[in-house]
Amino acid sequence: MDEMTRLRELRADAPVPDRATLAPGRERLTDAIEGRSRRTLRLRADWRIASLGAVVAITAAALFVTQIVDTSDPRQSGPATVAGDLDLSSPAAALGEAADYLERQEVPPEPRSDQWIYLREENPEQEKQWKEMPADIRKTMPWSYSPDSWIPYDDKAAENDESDTDYRTARESYRIAAGLPEDPEALLAELRKVFPTGDGSNGPREDKDAHSFRALTVLLQSYPLPPDALARIYRALATIQGIGVTDHLIRDAGGRQVIAVTRAYDRNTRSEIFIDPVDYSYAGQRDVVTRTHEVTGPEGIEPIAHQRGDILLDVARTRAAVVDAKGQKP
């Protein structure tokens, strides 16, 4: 059996293998293996990993899940918000409030080409796995866990790398967002062009709504985005078929209360985008098992059982800022 066939079997039950084989929570690991700074997701269904050994190591870590109980109490009031009482009755209401607020904000200057983007993203499960990994194995790994990362705003080498059509630098993402049209349908169509889907060779192609949600999610992870552009993005997000919103704030991996915008990824999993209820910035993401099932792995690896409520991915963005140098914190 060739390596790519075994790779495709890692999530044989998922209808769109591209995102399953490269979930956002695994981006830090795969980018380190490829020697690239952490930035955006690889988006195509025909994505390749050079080493099957690396795939197995990443999958073993990423699929080791812990069931997490949501401690939020929908009867308790959430944090003070700029918009007053939140309307979480529907995606249109919640995202419309966010867009209304963002449209009133002043657009700050675009970062300079010599500046850096600082991100702090909490991933407790990944941190736990790293700390519990034997020291001798950690020494052989081409990556290490750190919640802090620095990304050059202007990365000309990456922009000019035509071999990777899915990668977008911070500057490219900023300008893509700034140029998006007002009309939600036209905006989503533009993002589907910017972040294309696979050719179907590795499994069924995404439908239009799944593609729109994935492409939009990738852009939301970029920082910074102009507030007026973020408003247009949220209004478009509300129009995607299958979008939902929890009717109360939930706890993220950093313990904060956040808005959760949801959409089913497949019949077994729900994807959630977190939004800060105070300034409506992107606050992280989570993937939750919605149906008990087993995931089969490569030959020789026992199937992994997922229980309803298990968390497959839980990332909280707790800080984001433009800084003047790598290593600098705000």
Coordinates of C-alpha atoms in Angstrom, one line a residue:
M1 CA 0.0 0.0 0.0
D2 CA 1.5 3.4 -1.0
E3 CA 1.9 6.2 1.5
M4 CA -0.7 8.5 0.1
T5 CA -3.3 5.8 0.1
R6 CA -2.6 5.2 3.8
L7 CA -2.8 8.9 4.4
R8 CA -6.2 9.2 2.8
E9 CA -7.4 6.4 5.1
L10 CA -6.7 8.4 8.3
R11 CA -10.2 9.9 8.1
A12 CA -12.0 7.7 5.6
D13 CA -15.4 8.5 7.1
A14 CA -15.1 12.2 6.4
P15 CA -16.8 13.4 3.2
V16 CA -14.1 16.1 2.5
P17 CA -10.7 14.8 3.4
D18 CA -8.8 18.0 2.8
R19 CA -9.7 19.7 6.1
A20 CA -9.8 16.5 8.0
T21 CA -6.2 15.7 7.2
L22 CA -5.1 19.2 8.0
A23 CA -7.3 20.5 10.8
P24 CA -6.4 24.0 12.0
G25 CA -5.1 22.7 15.3
R26 CA -2.4 20.7 13.4
E27 CA -1.2 23.7 11.4
R28 CA 1.5 24.7 13.8
L29 CA 3.0 21.2 13.6
T30 CA 2.9 20.8 9.8
D31 CA 4.2 24.3 9.2
A32 CA 7.2 23.5 11.5
I33 CA 7.8 20.3 9.6
E34 CA 7.8 22.2 6.3
G35 CA 10.1 24.8 7.8
R36 CA 7.5 27.6 7.3
S37 CA 6.3 30.2 9.8
R38 CA 2.8 29.6 11.2
R39 CA 0.3 31.4 9.0
T40 CA -2.8 30.0 7.2
L41 CA -4.3 26.6 6.5
R42 CA -3.3 24.6 3.5
L43 CA -6.6 24.4 1.7
R44 CA -6.6 21.9 -1.2
A45 CA -7.8 18.4 -1.1
D46 CA -4.6 17.3 -2.9
W47 CA -2.3 18.5 -0.2
R48 CA 0.7 16.3 0.4
I49 CA 2.9 15.4 3.3
A50 CA 6.4 14.2 2.5
S51 CA 6.8 11.7 5.3
L52 CA 4.2 9.2 6.4
G53 CA 6.1 8.9 9.7
A54 CA 5.4 12.6 10.3
V55 CA 1.7 12.0 9.4
V56 CA 1.4 9.2 12.0
A57 CA 3.1 11.3 14.7
I58 CA 0.8 14.3 14.0
T59 CA -2.3 12.2 13.8
A60 CA -1.5 10.3 17.0
A61 CA -1.2 13.6 18.9
A62 CA -4.0 15.5 17.3
L63 CA -6.6 12.7 17.7
F64 CA -5.8 12.1 21.3
V65 CA -8.8 13.8 22.6
T66 CA -10.2 14.8 26.0
Q67 CA -13.8 15.2 26.8
I68 CA -14.3 18.8 28.0
V69 CA -17.4 19.9 29.9
D70 CA -18.7 23.4 29.0
T71 CA -18.9 25.2 32.3
S72 CA -20.9 28.1 30.9
D73 CA -24.2 28.8 32.5
P74 CA -26.6 30.3 29.9
R75 CA -28.7 31.8 32.8
Q76 CA -25.8 33.9 34.0
S77 CA -25.1 37.2 32.3
G78 CA -21.9 37.4 30.2
P79 CA -19.2 40.0 30.2
A80 CA -20.1 43.6 29.5
T81 CA -20.3 44.2 25.7
V82 CA -20.0 47.2 23.6
A83 CA -23.4 46.6 22.0
G84 CA -25.3 46.1 25.3
D85 CA -27.3 42.9 25.6
L86 CA -26.2 40.4 22.9
D87 CA -28.8 39.1 20.6
L88 CA -27.9 35.4 20.1
S89 CA -31.3 34.4 18.7
S90 CA -29.9 33.8 15.2
P91 CA -26.7 34.0 13.2
A92 CA -28.1 37.1 11.3
A93 CA -28.9 38.8 14.6
A94 CA -25.6 38.1 16.3
L95 CA -23.4 38.7 13.3
G96 CA -25.4 41.7 12.3
E97 CA -24.8 43.3 15.7
A98 CA -21.1 42.6 15.3
A99 CA -21.0 44.1 11.8
D100 CA -22.9 47.2 13.0
Y101 CA -20.3 47.8 15.7
L102 CA -17.3 47.2 13.5
E103 CA -18.6 49.6 10.8
R104 CA -18.5 52.4 13.4
Q105 CA -14.9 51.8 14.2
E106 CA -12.1 53.9 12.7
V107 CA -9.8 52.0 10.3
P108 CA -6.3 52.0 11.6
P109 CA -3.3 52.4 9.3
E110 CA -2.1 49.3 7.6
P111 CA 1.0 47.8 9.3
R112 CA 4.4 48.8 7.9
S113 CA 6.3 46.3 5.9
D114 CA 9.0 46.0 8.6
Q115 CA 6.5 45.1 11.4
W116 CA 5.5 41.7 12.8
I117 CA 2.3 40.1 13.9
Y118 CA 2.3 38.7 17.4
L119 CA -0.3 36.0 18.2
R120 CA -0.9 34.1 21.4
E121 CA -3.1 31.1 21.0
E122 CA -3.9 28.8 23.9
N123 CA -4.2 25.1 23.1
P124 CA -4.2 23.2 26.4
E125 CA -4.5 19.7 24.9
Q126 CA -1.5 20.2 22.6
E127 CA 0.5 21.7 25.4
K128 CA -0.3 18.7 27.6
Q129 CA 0.7 16.3 24.9
W130 CA 4.0 18.1 24.5
K131 CA 4.8 18.1 28.2
E132 CA 3.9 14.4 28.5
M133 CA 6.0 13.4 25.6
P134 CA 9.3 11.7 26.7
A135 CA 12.3 14.0 26.6
D136 CA 14.2 11.7 24.2
I137 CA 11.3 11.8 21.7
R138 CA 10.9 15.6 22.0
K139 CA 14.5 16.0 21.0
T140 CA 13.9 14.3 17.7
M141 CA 10.8 16.3 16.8
P142 CA 11.2 19.2 14.4
W143 CA 8.6 21.3 16.4
S144 CA 7.9 22.3 19.9
Y145 CA 4.8 23.7 21.6
S146 CA 4.6 27.4 22.3
P147 CA 1.5 29.6 22.5
D148 CA 3.4 32.6 21.2
S149 CA 4.2 33.1 17.5
W150 CA 5.6 36.0 15.4
I151 CA 4.8 36.4 11.7
P152 CA 6.4 39.0 9.4
Y153 CA 3.8 41.3 8.0
D154 CA 5.6 41.6 4.7
D155 CA 7.0 38.2 3.6
K156 CA 8.0 38.7 0.0
A157 CA 9.6 35.3 -0.3
A158 CA 6.4 33.6 0.6
E159 CA 4.3 35.9 -1.6
N160 CA 6.5 35.0 -4.6
D161 CA 6.5 31.3 -3.9
E162 CA 4.3 30.1 -6.8
S163 CA 4.7 26.4 -5.7
D164 CA 2.2 27.0 -2.8
T165 CA -0.9 28.7 -4.2
D166 CA -2.8 28.3 -0.9
Y167 CA -0.5 30.3 1.3
R168 CA -1.4 33.9 2.1
T169 CA 0.9 36.3 4.1
A170 CA -0.4 38.7 6.6
R171 CA -0.1 41.6 4.1
E172 CA -1.9 39.6 1.4
S173 CA -4.7 38.7 3.7
Y174 CA -5.1 42.3 4.9
R175 CA -5.4 43.5 1.3
I176 CA -7.7 40.6 0.2
A177 CA -10.0 41.5 3.1
A178 CA -9.9 45.3 2.3
G179 CA -10.9 44.6 -1.3
L180 CA -13.8 42.4 -0.7
P181 CA -17.2 43.5 -2.1
E182 CA -20.2 44.5 0.0
D183 CA -22.6 42.0 -1.4
P184 CA -22.4 38.7 0.6
E185 CA -22.8 36.4 -2.4
A186 CA -20.1 38.2 -4.4
L187 CA -17.8 38.3 -1.3
L188 CA -18.1 34.5 -0.8
A189 CA -17.5 33.9 -4.5
E190 CA -14.4 36.0 -4.4
L191 CA -13.0 34.1 -1.3
R192 CA -13.7 30.7 -3.1
K193 CA -11.4 32.0 -5.9
V194 CA -8.7 33.1 -3.5
F195 CA -8.8 29.9 -1.5
P196 CA -9.6 27.2 -4.1
T197 CA -10.8 23.7 -3.2
G198 CA -9.2 20.4 -4.4
D199 CA -9.8 18.7 -7.7
G200 CA -11.7 15.8 -6.2
S201 CA -8.9 13.3 -6.7
N202 CA -8.7 12.4 -3.0
G203 CA -12.4 12.3 -2.3
P204 CA -15.7 14.2 -2.9
R205 CA -15.3 17.9 -3.6
E206 CA -16.7 20.4 -1.2
D207 CA -20.1 21.9 -2.0
K208 CA -20.3 25.6 -2.3
D209 CA -21.4 26.3 1.2
A210 CA -18.7 24.1 2.8
H211 CA -16.1 25.7 0.6
S212 CA -17.3 29.2 1.5
F213 CA -17.3 28.5 5.2
R214 CA -13.7 27.0 5.1
A215 CA -12.3 29.9 3.0
L216 CA -14.0 32.5 5.2
T217 CA -12.7 30.7 8.3
V218 CA -9.1 30.8 7.0
L219 CA -9.3 34.6 6.3
L220 CA -10.8 35.2 9.8
Q221 CA -7.7 33.7 11.3
S222 CA -5.6 36.4 9.7
Y223 CA -4.5 39.5 11.7
P224 CA -5.0 42.3 11.4
L225 CA -8.2 42.8 9.2
P226 CA -9.7 46.2 8.7
P227 CA -12.8 46.5 10.9
D228 CA -15.0 47.5 7.9
A229 CA -13.8 44.5 6.0
L230 CA -14.5 42.3 9.1
A231 CA -18.0 43.6 9.2
R232 CA -18.6 42.6 5.5
I233 CA -17.1 39.1 6.3
Y234 CA -19.5 38.6 9.3
R235 CA -22.5 39.6 7.2
A236 CA -21.5 37.1 4.5
L237 CA -20.9 34.4 7.1
A238 CA -24.5 34.8 8.3
T239 CA -25.7 33.9 4.8
I240 CA -24.0 30.5 4.5
Q241 CA -26.3 27.6 4.5
G242 CA -26.1 25.6 7.8
I243 CA -24.7 28.4 9.9
G244 CA -25.9 28.5 13.5
V245 CA -25.0 30.3 16.7
T246 CA -25.2 29.1 20.3
D247 CA -27.9 30.9 22.3
H248 CA -25.5 31.6 25.2
L249 CA -21.9 32.5 25.6
I250 CA -19.5 29.5 26.0
R251 CA -16.1 29.0 27.6
D252 CA -13.1 28.8 25.4
A253 CA -9.8 27.1 26.0
G254 CA -8.6 30.3 27.8
G255 CA -11.6 30.3 30.2
R256 CA -13.2 33.3 28.5
Q257 CA -16.9 33.6 27.5
V258 CA -17.2 33.9 23.7
I259 CA -19.8 33.8 21.0
A260 CA -19.8 30.5 19.1
V261 CA -20.8 30.5 15.4
T262 CA -21.3 26.9 14.3
R263 CA -21.6 24.7 11.3
A264 CA -21.6 20.9 10.8
Y265 CA -18.4 19.7 9.3
D266 CA -19.6 16.2 8.6
R267 CA -22.2 13.9 10.1
N268 CA -19.8 13.3 13.1
T269 CA -18.3 16.7 13.8
R270 CA -19.3 20.4 14.4
S271 CA -17.0 23.3 13.7
E272 CA -17.2 26.4 15.8
I273 CA -15.8 29.9 15.2
F274 CA -15.3 32.0 18.4
I275 CA -15.9 35.7 18.4
D276 CA -15.1 38.0 21.3
P277 CA -18.4 39.5 22.6
V278 CA -16.7 42.8 23.6
D279 CA -14.8 43.9 20.4
Y280 CA -16.1 41.2 18.0
S281 CA -12.6 40.1 17.0
Y282 CA -11.8 36.5 16.0
A283 CA -11.2 34.6 19.3
G284 CA -10.4 31.0 18.3
Q285 CA -12.1 27.8 17.1
R286 CA -13.2 24.4 18.2
D287 CA -14.2 21.1 16.7
V288 CA -16.7 19.1 18.7
V289 CA -17.8 15.5 18.1
T290 CA -21.6 15.3 17.7
R291 CA -22.0 11.6 17.1
T292 CA -20.1 8.7 18.7
H293 CA -18.0 6.9 16.1
E294 CA -14.6 5.3 15.4
V295 CA -11.8 6.7 13.2
T296 CA -9.7 4.1 11.4
G297 CA -6.0 4.8 11.0
P298 CA -3.1 3.2 9.0
E299 CA -2.5 -0.5 9.2
G300 CA -1.2 -1.5 12.6
I301 CA -2.8 1.4 14.5
E302 CA -5.9 0.7 16.5
P303 CA -9.1 2.6 15.6
I304 CA -9.7 5.7 17.8
A305 CA -13.1 5.9 19.4
H306 CA -14.7 9.4 19.6
Q307 CA -17.5 10.0 22.0
R308 CA -20.2 12.6 21.6
G309 CA -18.9 15.8 23.2
D310 CA -15.2 15.0 22.7
I311 CA -13.2 18.0 21.7
L312 CA -11.0 17.4 18.6
L313 CA -9.6 21.0 18.5
D314 CA -9.8 23.8 21.0
V315 CA -7.8 26.9 20.3
A316 CA -8.2 30.3 22.0
R317 CA -6.6 33.4 20.6
T318 CA -6.0 35.5 23.7
R319 CA -3.7 38.2 22.2
A320 CA -3.0 39.6 18.8
A321 CA -1.0 42.7 18.0
V322 CA 1.2 44.5 15.5
V323 CA 4.7 44.8 17.0
D324 CA 8.0 46.3 15.7
A325 CA 10.2 43.2 16.1
K326 CA 10.1 39.5 16.3
G327 CA 10.1 38.4 20.0
Q328 CA 8.4 41.6 21.1
K329 CA 5.2 41.4 23.1
P330 CA 2.6 44.2 23.6

